[in-house]
DNA sequence: AGAACAAATGAACACTTGTTCATTTAAATA
DNA sequence: TATTTAAATGAACAAGTGTTCATTTGTTCT
């Protein structure tokens, strides 16, 4: 009977554990990690603070769990379900897909909170920087740079520095996502920024693609 | 003699006031505003905490003063000393100047700290968002967009959406500045990012400029 | 030198913080 | 039903927080 804990249904306990994570994320993203108290978290769920310690060793462990969850978050797995060897054939539609994903994620509450948490803590938390670097930068920017290289070899796009191109493609998306977050905080209209996601891809693709004809009309 | 305070030399008192601001900025940028205690600040200067209150009403006022100083910081006044009506004639060299300024600011300690403080607090502090919006976004992005419009009229660059162009120009610079900050935190090499500042301008200008000849060789 | 004043000190305050723990409650197991 | 186990509670603690204030220090002006 020493394996009890391995096959317990976790039916009720895990519910509050999930609640703690969900509410903590929201609070951390809004007020910041340090400014959020364990009483805030417990209060927002409707339990007493001491109950938190049945699920997490301490406040830090809540943050660490959220950070670990970052590795499986959507923004970090843009290419996860795509077949790497065929990606470069898609051309513009691949890029448009990425931009649309970015745009949609800006308006997904869970992901918006993760983004804000990331932005606020990345300068203080080395672990977050590691995850950002490994999972966002390496997995997305570096991978896209490889795709661009393949596109150049097949003469789909003009040849230039693939890593520069990948940065040029991602940085506006990142910037626009941040703009949306900031505008929403003040309940301002995001429509002008939203349209930039697609405009960026159009502009970008126009610049990199191999011109098929010599005609220069728009 | 009721004007004494107006013409006092401020010789000694203002020195510690400056010290408080300088050390606070460093600490806020490193640990975050909330995690920095008044004892931290006083300790880093070498005075007792109670002495702080001779210069600032409270901890919040220190942050507010730093935020107000943002309006006169370098990143926010890129065009301040330029003559607006003639800017668009400069073309590529104007853009290269801006990129170089960004690059240099990434390595200026004072400005790096301001950037980190901005990034960490902008999601929590409406005043910072206001300043960011008015002084960075309006003053730089919107202004550059006006310059691009003028360039289009004079057929220096291809005609397209000037605001999109301004965003495309600024967002990589912003992104690279953040990358440099993050790399420096972990004492990693920044050289690969540093070269992107200039590469970006070359790439950008190549894409927007009016082609003088029909020849398409690079 | 003496008066006036700004700045620094030391000690204390009221309050908030994260965390612990004995106890109660409730559910699962045997 | 009785037993075991997990989860929630209430109360408390020790440490850390921002801030106040009477007092001392040191400088400036007359």
Short mmCIF file of C-alpha atoms in Angstrom, two decimals, chain B residues 20-186:
data_model
loop_
_atom_site.label_atom_id
_atom_site.label_comp_id
_atom_site.label_asym_id
_atom_site.label_seq_id
_atom_site.Cartn_x
_atom_site.Cartn_y
_atom_site.Cartn_z
CA UNK B 20 19.33 58.89 -3.62
CA UNK B 21 17.95 59.08 -7.14
CA UNK B 22 21.01 57.49 -8.67
CA UNK B 23 21.16 54.58 -6.26
CA UNK B 24 17.41 54.09 -6.25
CA UNK B 25 17.38 53.82 -10.02
CA UNK B 26 20.08 51.18 -9.94
CA UNK B 27 18.30 49.20 -7.25
CA UNK B 28 14.84 49.52 -8.76
CA UNK B 29 16.19 48.38 -12.12
CA UNK B 30 17.92 45.39 -10.56
CA UNK B 31 15.51 44.17 -7.89
CA UNK B 32 12.33 45.92 -8.91
CA UNK B 33 10.60 48.79 -7.14
CA UNK B 34 8.59 46.72 -4.67
CA UNK B 35 11.48 44.47 -3.70
CA UNK B 36 13.77 47.41 -3.01
CA UNK B 37 13.52 48.64 0.58
CA UNK B 38 14.30 52.10 1.87
CA UNK B 39 16.98 50.40 3.95
CA UNK B 40 18.53 49.08 0.73
CA UNK B 41 18.62 52.56 -0.73
CA UNK B 42 19.99 54.24 2.38
CA UNK B 43 22.49 51.44 2.87
CA UNK B 44 23.87 51.70 -0.66
CA UNK B 45 24.54 55.41 -0.11
CA UNK B 46 25.86 55.01 3.38
CA UNK B 47 23.23 56.94 5.32
CA UNK B 48 20.42 55.91 7.62
CA UNK B 49 16.97 55.32 6.24
CA UNK B 50 15.41 58.19 8.15
CA UNK B 51 17.66 60.62 6.32
CA UNK B 52 15.86 59.83 3.08
CA UNK B 53 12.79 61.55 4.39
CA UNK B 54 14.52 64.90 4.47
CA UNK B 55 14.64 64.77 0.66
CA UNK B 56 11.56 62.83 -0.35
CA UNK B 57 8.11 62.62 1.17
CA UNK B 58 8.14 58.85 0.86
CA UNK B 59 9.36 55.94 -1.26
CA UNK B 60 6.72 56.55 -3.91
CA UNK B 61 7.99 60.06 -4.47
CA UNK B 62 11.43 58.70 -5.34
CA UNK B 63 9.92 56.54 -8.06
CA UNK B 64 7.76 59.39 -9.31
CA UNK B 65 10.78 61.65 -9.58
CA UNK B 66 12.65 59.00 -11.55
CA UNK B 67 9.66 58.56 -13.83
CA UNK B 68 9.45 62.28 -14.45
CA UNK B 69 13.13 62.25 -15.35
CA UNK B 70 12.25 59.74 -18.04
CA UNK B 71 10.78 62.56 -20.07
CA UNK B 72 14.20 64.10 -20.48
CA UNK B 73 16.10 60.85 -20.94
CA UNK B 74 18.00 60.24 -24.12
CA UNK B 75 15.85 57.48 -25.55
CA UNK B 76 12.90 59.78 -25.47
CA UNK B 77 14.47 62.71 -27.24
CA UNK B 78 15.94 61.16 -30.36
CA UNK B 79 14.87 63.99 -32.59
CA UNK B 80 15.04 66.77 -30.03
CA UNK B 81 18.06 68.53 -31.42
CA UNK B 82 17.25 68.04 -35.08
CA UNK B 83 15.52 70.48 -37.37
CA UNK B 84 12.25 68.78 -38.25
CA UNK B 85 11.72 70.35 -41.63
CA UNK B 86 15.01 69.15 -43.05
CA UNK B 87 15.20 65.71 -41.44
CA UNK B 88 13.82 63.82 -44.37
CA UNK B 89 16.59 64.96 -46.68
CA UNK B 90 19.14 62.95 -44.72
CA UNK B 91 17.68 59.62 -45.73
CA UNK B 92 19.74 56.63 -44.75
CA UNK B 93 22.17 58.53 -42.57
CA UNK B 94 19.33 59.78 -40.40
CA UNK B 95 18.20 56.21 -39.81
CA UNK B 96 21.71 55.04 -39.15
CA UNK B 97 22.08 57.79 -36.60
CA UNK B 98 18.99 56.66 -34.75
CA UNK B 99 20.12 53.04 -34.75
CA UNK B 100 23.54 54.00 -33.49
CA UNK B 101 21.97 56.04 -30.71
CA UNK B 102 19.92 53.02 -29.70
CA UNK B 103 22.99 50.85 -29.75
CA UNK B 104 25.05 53.24 -27.66
CA UNK B 105 22.25 53.71 -25.16
CA UNK B 106 22.12 49.95 -24.64
CA UNK B 107 25.60 50.22 -23.19
CA UNK B 108 25.12 53.37 -21.18
CA UNK B 109 24.58 52.31 -17.57
CA UNK B 110 22.18 55.11 -16.70
CA UNK B 111 20.05 54.48 -19.74
CA UNK B 112 20.13 50.73 -19.36
CA UNK B 113 18.77 51.11 -15.83
CA UNK B 114 16.02 53.43 -17.05
CA UNK B 115 15.11 50.91 -19.72
CA UNK B 116 14.89 48.06 -17.21
CA UNK B 117 12.86 50.15 -14.79
CA UNK B 118 10.52 51.09 -17.61
CA UNK B 119 10.06 47.49 -18.72
CA UNK B 120 9.35 46.22 -15.23
CA UNK B 121 6.97 48.94 -14.12
CA UNK B 122 5.15 49.81 -17.32
CA UNK B 123 2.57 47.08 -16.78
CA UNK B 124 1.72 48.34 -13.30
CA UNK B 125 2.15 52.08 -13.52
CA UNK B 126 -0.23 54.09 -15.66
CA UNK B 127 1.96 57.19 -15.43
CA UNK B 128 4.84 55.30 -17.02
CA UNK B 129 2.58 54.13 -19.82
CA UNK B 130 1.54 57.71 -20.42
CA UNK B 131 5.13 58.86 -20.67
CA UNK B 132 6.09 55.92 -22.85
CA UNK B 133 3.20 56.65 -25.13
CA UNK B 134 3.58 60.41 -25.31
CA UNK B 135 7.33 60.67 -25.36
CA UNK B 136 8.52 57.49 -26.98
CA UNK B 137 5.71 56.39 -29.22
CA UNK B 138 4.26 59.73 -30.28
CA UNK B 139 7.51 61.62 -30.30
CA UNK B 140 9.57 58.99 -32.09
CA UNK B 141 7.38 56.57 -34.00
CA UNK B 142 4.79 59.09 -35.08
CA UNK B 143 7.43 61.66 -35.90
CA UNK B 144 9.45 59.23 -37.95
CA UNK B 145 6.30 58.28 -39.75
CA UNK B 146 5.90 61.94 -40.74
CA UNK B 147 9.45 61.99 -42.00
CA UNK B 148 8.83 58.90 -44.09
CA UNK B 149 5.81 60.55 -45.57
CA UNK B 150 7.93 63.49 -46.63
CA UNK B 151 10.51 61.13 -48.09
CA UNK B 152 7.80 59.48 -50.14
CA UNK B 153 6.65 62.79 -51.52
CA UNK B 154 10.15 63.64 -52.60
CA UNK B 155 10.47 60.15 -54.06
CA UNK B 156 13.42 59.27 -51.88
CA UNK B 157 11.70 56.10 -50.73
CA UNK B 158 8.98 53.94 -52.23
CA UNK B 159 5.49 54.94 -51.25
CA UNK B 160 3.70 52.76 -48.71
CA UNK B 161 2.10 53.12 -45.27
CA UNK B 162 4.37 55.54 -43.35
CA UNK B 163 3.19 54.43 -39.92
CA UNK B 164 3.82 50.79 -40.76
CA UNK B 165 7.28 51.75 -41.94
CA UNK B 166 8.04 53.63 -38.73
CA UNK B 167 6.98 50.63 -36.67
CA UNK B 168 9.03 48.31 -38.83
CA UNK B 169 12.00 50.52 -38.30
CA UNK B 170 11.69 50.97 -34.54
CA UNK B 171 10.53 47.57 -33.32
CA UNK B 172 13.73 45.69 -34.14
CA UNK B 173 15.78 48.41 -32.44
CA UNK B 174 13.61 48.09 -29.37
CA UNK B 175 13.88 44.32 -29.49
CA UNK B 176 17.65 44.36 -29.86
CA UNK B 177 18.00 46.79 -26.99
CA UNK B 178 16.09 44.37 -24.80
CA UNK B 179 18.22 41.46 -26.00
CA UNK B 180 21.37 43.32 -25.05
CA UNK B 181 19.98 44.04 -21.59
CA UNK B 182 19.13 40.40 -21.04
CA UNK B 183 22.44 39.09 -22.31
CA UNK B 184 24.37 41.48 -20.11
CA UNK B 185 22.48 40.29 -17.05
CA UNK B 186 23.92 36.83 -17.58
#
